[in-house]
Coordinates of C-alpha atoms in Angstrom, one line a residue:
M1 CA 10.8 -0.7 -25.0
F2 CA 9.1 -2.8 -22.6
K3 CA 8.4 -6.9 -22.6
I4 CA 6.4 -6.8 -19.3
R5 CA 4.4 -4.1 -17.5
Y6 CA 5.3 -4.3 -13.6
K7 CA 2.4 -3.6 -11.8
S8 CA 3.5 -2.6 -8.4
H9 CA 6.2 -1.6 -6.1
H10 CA 6.1 -5.1 -5.0
D11 CA 7.3 -6.4 -8.6
V12 CA 10.2 -3.9 -8.4
G13 CA 11.0 -5.7 -5.4
N14 CA 11.9 -8.8 -6.8
V15 CA 14.0 -7.2 -9.4
I16 CA 15.9 -5.4 -7.2
S17 CA 16.3 -9.1 -5.2
K18 CA 18.3 -10.0 -8.7
F19 CA 20.7 -8.1 -7.6
T20 CA 21.5 -7.8 -4.1
K21 CA 21.4 -10.2 -1.3
N22 CA 20.6 -9.3 2.4
F23 CA 22.5 -10.9 5.5
K24 CA 21.5 -12.9 8.1
A25 CA 20.2 -11.2 11.4
S26 CA 19.4 -12.7 14.6
K27 CA 16.7 -11.9 17.2
E28 CA 19.5 -10.9 19.4
D29 CA 20.4 -8.3 17.0
F30 CA 16.7 -7.1 17.0
I31 CA 16.7 -6.9 20.7
S32 CA 20.0 -5.0 20.8
L33 CA 18.3 -2.1 18.9
L34 CA 15.5 -1.8 20.8
E35 CA 17.0 -1.6 23.6
G36 CA 19.0 1.4 23.0
V37 CA 17.5 5.0 22.2
N38 CA 16.2 6.0 18.9
V39 CA 18.3 8.9 17.4
S40 CA 15.8 10.0 14.8
K41 CA 12.7 9.5 17.3
Q42 CA 10.8 8.4 14.0
L43 CA 8.7 5.1 14.8
A44 CA 6.2 3.6 12.4
L45 CA 3.9 0.8 13.6
Y46 CA 2.7 -1.9 11.1
F47 CA -0.4 -4.1 12.4
H48 CA -1.8 -7.4 10.8
T49 CA -4.7 -9.2 10.9
P50 CA -4.2 -12.2 9.0
Y51 CA -8.2 -12.8 9.2
C52 CA -11.5 -11.9 6.5
D53 CA -14.8 -13.4 7.0
K54 CA -15.5 -13.3 3.3
I55 CA -12.8 -13.5 0.9
C56 CA -12.7 -11.4 -2.2
S57 CA -12.4 -13.7 -6.0
F58 CA -9.0 -12.1 -6.9
C59 CA -7.3 -12.3 -3.6
N60 CA -4.5 -14.4 -2.4
M61 CA -3.0 -12.5 0.4
N62 CA -1.8 -13.7 4.0
R63 CA -5.3 -14.0 5.3
K64 CA -7.8 -16.8 6.1
Q65 CA -11.5 -16.9 6.5
L66 CA -12.6 -16.2 10.0
D67 CA -13.5 -19.2 12.2
N68 CA -13.5 -18.0 15.9
D69 CA -14.1 -14.9 17.8
L70 CA -10.6 -13.6 17.5
E71 CA -10.4 -13.4 21.4
E72 CA -6.9 -15.2 21.6
Y73 CA -5.3 -13.1 18.8
T74 CA -6.7 -9.5 20.4
K75 CA -5.2 -10.7 23.9
Y76 CA -1.7 -11.5 21.3
I77 CA -1.9 -8.0 19.9
C78 CA -2.2 -6.2 23.1
D79 CA 0.9 -8.2 24.8
E80 CA 2.6 -7.2 21.9
I81 CA 1.6 -3.5 21.8
K82 CA 2.9 -3.7 25.9
K83 CA 6.0 -5.7 25.3
Y84 CA 7.2 -3.4 22.5
G85 CA 6.4 -0.3 24.4
A86 CA 8.4 -1.2 27.2
Y87 CA 11.4 -1.1 25.4
K88 CA 13.9 2.0 25.2
F89 CA 13.8 2.7 21.5
C90 CA 10.2 2.9 21.3
K91 CA 10.0 5.1 24.8
T92 CA 12.2 7.5 22.9
S93 CA 10.3 7.5 19.8
E94 CA 7.3 9.4 18.8
V95 CA 5.1 7.5 16.2
D96 CA 4.0 9.2 12.8
V97 CA 2.3 6.3 11.3
V98 CA 0.4 3.6 12.4
F99 CA -1.4 1.2 9.9
F100 CA -3.8 -1.7 10.4
G101 CA -3.8 -4.0 7.4
G102 CA -4.8 -7.2 6.5
G103 CA -7.2 -9.3 5.9
T104 CA -9.5 -7.1 7.4
P105 CA -8.6 -5.3 10.4
T106 CA -12.4 -4.0 11.3
I107 CA -13.2 -7.7 11.8
F108 CA -12.6 -7.7 15.4
K109 CA -16.2 -7.2 17.6
K110 CA -16.1 -3.7 19.0
E111 CA -15.0 -4.3 22.2
Q112 CA -11.5 -5.9 21.0
L113 CA -11.1 -3.0 18.6
E114 CA -11.4 -0.6 21.8
R115 CA -8.9 -2.5 23.9
I116 CA -6.0 -3.1 21.0
L117 CA -6.4 0.9 20.4
K118 CA -6.5 2.0 24.3
T119 CA -3.2 -0.4 24.7
L120 CA -1.4 1.3 22.0
R121 CA -2.3 4.7 23.1
E122 CA -1.4 4.0 26.9
N123 CA 2.0 2.3 25.4
F124 CA 3.3 4.6 22.7
I125 CA 3.7 8.2 22.1
F126 CA 2.4 10.2 19.2
S127 CA 3.7 12.6 16.9
K128 CA 1.6 15.8 16.6
D129 CA 0.6 15.1 12.8
Y130 CA 0.4 11.6 13.0
E131 CA -1.0 9.5 10.3
M132 CA -3.5 6.1 11.8
T133 CA -5.0 3.9 8.9
F134 CA -7.4 1.1 9.2
E135 CA -8.4 -1.1 6.0
T136 CA -11.8 -2.0 5.9
T137 CA -14.7 -3.4 4.0
L138 CA -18.2 -1.5 4.3
H139 CA -20.1 -4.8 5.8
N140 CA -17.3 -5.0 8.8
L141 CA -17.4 -1.5 9.3
S142 CA -20.4 -0.5 11.6
F143 CA -20.7 3.1 12.9
E144 CA -20.0 2.0 16.3
K145 CA -16.8 0.3 15.5
L146 CA -15.9 3.9 13.8
E147 CA -17.0 6.0 16.6
I148 CA -14.3 3.4 18.9
M149 CA -11.6 4.1 16.3
E150 CA -12.6 8.0 15.9
K151 CA -12.1 7.8 19.9
Y152 CA -8.8 6.2 19.8
G153 CA -7.1 8.5 17.2
V154 CA -8.0 6.9 14.1
N155 CA -8.0 9.7 11.4
R156 CA -7.9 7.7 8.0
I157 CA -9.7 4.9 6.8
S158 CA -9.2 2.9 3.4
V159 CA -12.3 1.3 2.4
G160 CA -11.9 -1.8 -0.4
I161 CA -14.5 -0.9 -2.5
Q162 CA -12.8 -2.3 -6.0
T163 CA -15.9 -1.1 -8.1
F164 CA -19.0 0.5 -8.1
S165 CA -20.4 -1.6 -10.7
N166 CA -23.1 -4.5 -9.7
R167 CA -21.3 -6.6 -12.3
G168 CA -18.1 -6.1 -11.4
R169 CA -18.9 -6.5 -7.8
K170 CA -20.1 -9.9 -8.6
L171 CA -17.3 -10.8 -10.7
L172 CA -14.8 -9.9 -7.4
N173 CA -17.2 -11.4 -5.2
R174 CA -17.9 -7.8 -3.3
T175 CA -21.1 -7.4 -0.5
Y176 CA -23.9 -4.9 -1.4
D177 CA -24.9 -3.8 -4.8
K178 CA -23.9 0.3 -6.2
N179 CA -26.8 2.2 -4.5
Y180 CA -26.1 0.8 -0.8
V181 CA -22.3 1.3 -1.3
V182 CA -22.5 4.9 -2.4
E183 CA -24.8 5.8 0.1
R184 CA -23.3 3.9 3.1
L185 CA -20.1 5.9 2.0
K186 CA -21.8 9.5 2.1
E187 CA -22.9 8.4 5.4
I188 CA -19.5 7.6 6.9
K189 CA -18.3 10.9 5.6
K190 CA -20.4 12.8 8.0
R191 CA -20.0 10.5 10.5
F192 CA -16.0 10.3 10.0
S193 CA -14.0 13.8 10.7
G194 CA -10.7 11.6 8.9
L195 CA -10.0 11.0 5.8
I196 CA -11.8 8.1 3.4
C197 CA -9.8 6.5 0.8
I198 CA -10.8 3.9 -1.7
D199 CA -9.6 0.9 -3.5
I200 CA -10.5 0.7 -7.6
I201 CA -9.9 -2.4 -9.3
Y202 CA -10.0 -1.8 -13.4
N203 CA -9.9 -4.1 -16.1
Y204 CA -11.7 -6.7 -14.5
A205 CA -13.5 -9.5 -17.3
D206 CA -14.9 -7.4 -19.9
Q207 CA -15.3 -3.9 -17.9
T208 CA -16.5 -1.2 -20.5
D209 CA -15.6 2.2 -20.5
E210 CA -18.8 3.4 -18.6
E211 CA -18.4 1.0 -16.2
I212 CA -14.5 2.9 -15.2
L213 CA -16.2 6.3 -16.4
E214 CA -18.6 5.9 -13.4
D215 CA -16.3 4.4 -10.9
A216 CA -14.7 7.7 -11.5
R217 CA -17.8 10.2 -11.2
L218 CA -19.3 8.4 -8.1
L219 CA -15.9 9.0 -5.8
S220 CA -15.6 12.4 -6.9
E221 CA -19.4 12.5 -6.0
I222 CA -18.6 11.1 -2.8
K223 CA -15.9 13.5 -2.3
V224 CA -13.3 10.9 -1.1
D225 CA -10.4 11.4 -0.2
S226 CA -8.0 9.7 -2.6
T227 CA -8.3 6.4 -4.6
S228 CA -5.7 3.7 -5.2
F229 CA -6.2 2.1 -8.7
Y230 CA -4.7 -1.2 -9.7
S231 CA -5.8 -3.3 -12.8
L232 CA -6.6 -6.6 -11.9
M233 CA -3.6 -8.9 -10.9
I234 CA -4.6 -12.7 -11.0
H235 CA -2.7 -14.4 -8.4
N236 CA -2.4 -18.2 -8.1
G237 CA -4.5 -19.4 -5.5
S238 CA -6.8 -17.0 -5.9
D239 CA -10.5 -18.0 -6.9
I240 CA -10.2 -16.4 -10.2
S241 CA -6.9 -18.0 -11.2
K242 CA -8.7 -21.5 -10.4
E243 CA -11.5 -20.6 -12.3
R244 CA -9.1 -19.4 -15.4
E245 CA -7.2 -22.9 -15.0
K246 CA -10.9 -24.1 -15.9
D247 CA -11.3 -22.4 -19.1
K248 CA -8.5 -20.7 -20.6
S249 CA -10.8 -18.3 -22.2
I250 CA -11.7 -16.0 -19.5
Y251 CA -10.1 -13.4 -17.7
T252 CA -8.2 -13.2 -21.3
Y253 CA -5.8 -10.0 -20.7
S254 CA -5.2 -6.8 -23.2
L255 CA -2.2 -4.7 -22.4
K256 CA -3.9 -2.3 -25.1
R257 CA -7.3 -2.4 -23.2
D258 CA -5.5 -2.2 -19.8
E259 CA -3.9 0.9 -20.7
E260 CA -7.5 2.2 -22.3
L261 CA -9.2 1.7 -19.0
H262 CA -6.4 3.6 -17.0
N263 CA -6.3 6.1 -18.9
L264 CA -9.9 7.2 -19.0
F265 CA -9.9 6.6 -15.4
Y266 CA -7.3 8.7 -14.5
E267 CA -8.1 11.7 -16.8
A268 CA -11.4 11.3 -15.4
C269 CA -10.3 12.0 -12.1
I270 CA -8.1 14.5 -12.8
E271 CA -10.9 16.7 -14.3
N272 CA -12.8 16.1 -11.4
S273 CA -9.8 18.1 -9.1
Y274 CA -7.9 15.2 -8.0
E275 CA -3.9 14.8 -8.1
L276 CA -1.8 12.3 -8.7
L277 CA -0.4 11.4 -5.5
E278 CA 1.8 7.9 -5.9
L279 CA 1.9 5.7 -9.2
T280 CA -1.0 4.2 -8.4
K281 CA -2.7 6.6 -6.5
L282 CA -5.0 10.3 -6.9
S283 CA -5.7 12.6 -3.9
N284 CA -8.0 15.5 -3.2
G285 CA -4.7 17.2 -1.9
K286 CA -5.7 16.2 1.6
D287 CA -4.4 12.8 1.9
K288 CA -0.8 12.7 2.3
Y289 CA -0.2 8.9 2.4
K290 CA 2.4 8.8 5.0
Y291 CA 2.3 5.2 5.9
I292 CA 3.7 4.7 2.2
R293 CA 6.2 7.5 1.7
N294 CA 7.6 6.2 4.9
N295 CA 7.9 2.9 3.4
N296 CA 9.3 4.1 0.1
S297 CA 12.3 6.2 2.1
L298 CA 13.1 3.3 4.2
K299 CA 11.9 4.3 7.7
N300 CA 11.5 2.2 10.9
L301 CA 9.0 0.4 10.6
L302 CA 8.1 -2.5 13.6
P303 CA 5.8 -5.1 12.3
I304 CA 2.7 -6.2 14.8
G305 CA 0.9 -9.4 14.2
V306 CA 1.2 -12.5 12.3
G307 CA 2.3 -12.3 8.7
A308 CA 3.8 -8.6 9.6
G309 CA 6.9 -7.4 8.0
G310 CA 9.0 -4.3 8.5
H311 CA 12.5 -3.0 9.8
I312 CA 14.1 -1.2 12.4
Q313 CA 17.1 0.6 11.3
D314 CA 18.7 -2.0 8.7
I315 CA 17.0 -5.2 10.6
G316 CA 14.5 -6.3 9.3
I317 CA 11.7 -8.8 10.6
Y318 CA 9.2 -10.9 9.3
N319 CA 6.5 -12.7 11.9
M320 CA 6.0 -16.0 10.6
N321 CA 3.4 -17.1 13.1
Q322 CA 3.0 -15.8 17.3
Q323 CA 6.4 -18.0 18.2
V324 CA 8.5 -17.7 15.3
S325 CA 10.3 -14.3 13.2
F326 CA 12.8 -14.0 10.8
Y327 CA 15.4 -11.8 10.7
S328 CA 17.9 -10.2 8.1
R329 CA 20.1 -7.3 7.8
T330 CA 19.7 -5.2 4.5
S331 CA 22.4 -4.5 2.4
E332 CA 24.2 -1.1 1.4
L333 CA 23.2 -2.1 -2.4
N334 CA 19.9 -3.4 -1.3
Y335 CA 19.2 -0.1 0.4
K336 CA 20.5 2.0 -2.2
L337 CA 18.5 0.1 -4.9
S338 CA 15.4 0.4 -3.0
M339 CA 15.8 4.0 -2.2
I340 CA 16.2 5.0 -5.9
S341 CA 12.9 2.7 -6.5
G342 CA 11.1 4.7 -3.6
L343 CA 12.1 7.7 -5.2
M344 CA 10.8 7.0 -8.4
Q345 CA 7.1 5.8 -7.2
F346 CA 5.5 9.6 -7.0
E347 CA 4.4 12.1 -9.3
K348 CA 7.9 13.7 -9.9
F349 CA 11.1 12.6 -8.5
S350 CA 14.4 14.8 -8.3
L351 CA 17.6 13.7 -10.5
L352 CA 19.6 15.2 -7.3
E353 CA 18.4 12.9 -4.9
I354 CA 19.2 10.0 -7.4
Q355 CA 22.2 10.9 -7.5
K356 CA 23.1 10.9 -4.0
Y357 CA 22.5 7.0 -4.2
C358 CA 25.0 5.8 -7.4
D359 CA 28.5 6.7 -8.4
E360 CA 28.8 9.0 -11.1
K361 CA 29.5 6.6 -13.9
I362 CA 26.1 4.6 -13.0
Y363 CA 24.7 8.1 -12.4
K364 CA 25.6 8.9 -16.3
E365 CA 24.0 5.8 -17.7
I366 CA 20.9 6.6 -15.4
F367 CA 20.4 10.1 -17.1
K368 CA 20.9 8.8 -20.3
R369 CA 18.3 6.5 -20.1
L370 CA 15.6 9.0 -18.1
K371 CA 16.6 11.0 -21.6
E372 CA 15.3 8.3 -23.9
F373 CA 12.2 7.9 -21.4
E374 CA 11.5 11.7 -22.4
N375 CA 12.0 11.3 -26.3
K376 CA 9.2 8.4 -25.9
G377 CA 7.1 10.8 -23.7
Y378 CA 6.8 8.7 -20.4
I379 CA 8.4 11.7 -18.3
K380 CA 9.4 15.6 -18.6
I381 CA 13.0 16.6 -17.3
E382 CA 13.0 20.2 -16.2
N383 CA 14.8 22.0 -13.0
N384 CA 16.4 18.6 -12.0
F385 CA 13.2 17.0 -11.6
A386 CA 11.6 14.2 -13.7
I387 CA 7.9 14.7 -13.7
Y388 CA 5.8 11.4 -15.3
Q389 CA 3.6 12.0 -18.1
L390 CA 0.4 10.3 -18.9
K391 CA 2.0 7.1 -20.7
G392 CA 4.6 7.1 -18.0
I393 CA 2.2 6.9 -15.6
F394 CA 1.0 3.6 -16.6
W395 CA 4.3 2.2 -17.2
G396 CA 6.1 3.8 -14.4
N397 CA 6.9 0.8 -12.1
S398 CA 8.5 -0.7 -15.7
L399 CA 10.5 2.6 -16.1
V400 CA 11.4 1.9 -12.3
A401 CA 12.5 -1.8 -13.3
D402 CA 14.6 -0.9 -16.3
I403 CA 16.7 1.9 -14.2
I404 CA 17.2 -0.8 -11.4
E405 CA 18.3 -3.3 -14.2
L406 CA 20.6 -0.8 -15.6
I407 CA 22.5 -0.1 -12.5
G408 CA 22.7 -3.9 -11.7
R409 CA 24.3 -4.7 -15.1
N410 CA 26.8 -2.0 -14.7
L411 CA 27.6 -3.1 -10.8

């Protein structure tokens, strides 16, 4: 049915952009929102740190290798926190999610990290059940930093493991060998009271069944709270893509093998009492991943830092650098398609909720297509919910893209 497999929600966003366009907005429009009361009280914060001290071979993200001590960037982040915290919108908000992404946000020195977190707690009000996440690598996360993070309320860390396999770690340019990684994660588990989540990349060059099953076994043994799992994506500009340009025979992609490895990992984790939380995430039940749930439902997300993007109500913001930001106004159609896409990211989605974002004629077409998906074994429909089956989890974002394409053609 599908010509290509969409691996991520970002791919689906590109499909949405084919049928919609957002409108220009200005800094004044954005400031006008910030000067008003936040009626919903909900606010999430995203901090971007576009620096790493070691570049992964598969990465082409908005980051660069560290060439200074980040003192200037620390001051910039603290000043931004104070600036935004003074607006009425933020003063009348309760922060439910904070996400420090990158790059590697634990690359700051422990004193710098403390200044940022202390400034954050002094300038924003937090909800009782907030989630605060730091992305990190093992070699950047000292126990001193971990203690400071927990002191200021960090209750979730996401560690970029990618694989426990020594061969795979070398291919992906990861620090440390399997035994060290396992013992380090176990020690972090003892010292940190919050949630510990990891990333796993599968289908790297010549990955064996034994390697992917070992990844599933070890994350269960360590008792991590959740794992994101992604097929290796070779992006232009990454070291792997450059190697591939020199030798086309390396990193050849097989869709059949991709699905085999995906299913092996998924089923092994399910046998170890994990459950599907989102199309690319498995949880032991403790991790709710509020950050992605907020994003999929287009809740307020204030972006802070170079390379950070977000939106307040219908105004989108992207910080190009410390001086320049771009603003846009989300169109109604973009909003509706994004909401449908967001609903379909989870283990099951409500057909009644889907109906809210389209007219009766288009919904009939959507339901007809969903029945086709059911007949092919991708989903199961019961009690007004569509529930992903194993085959559908692998093809999930392609199913979402297909529905968006269907709506776009019927506009």
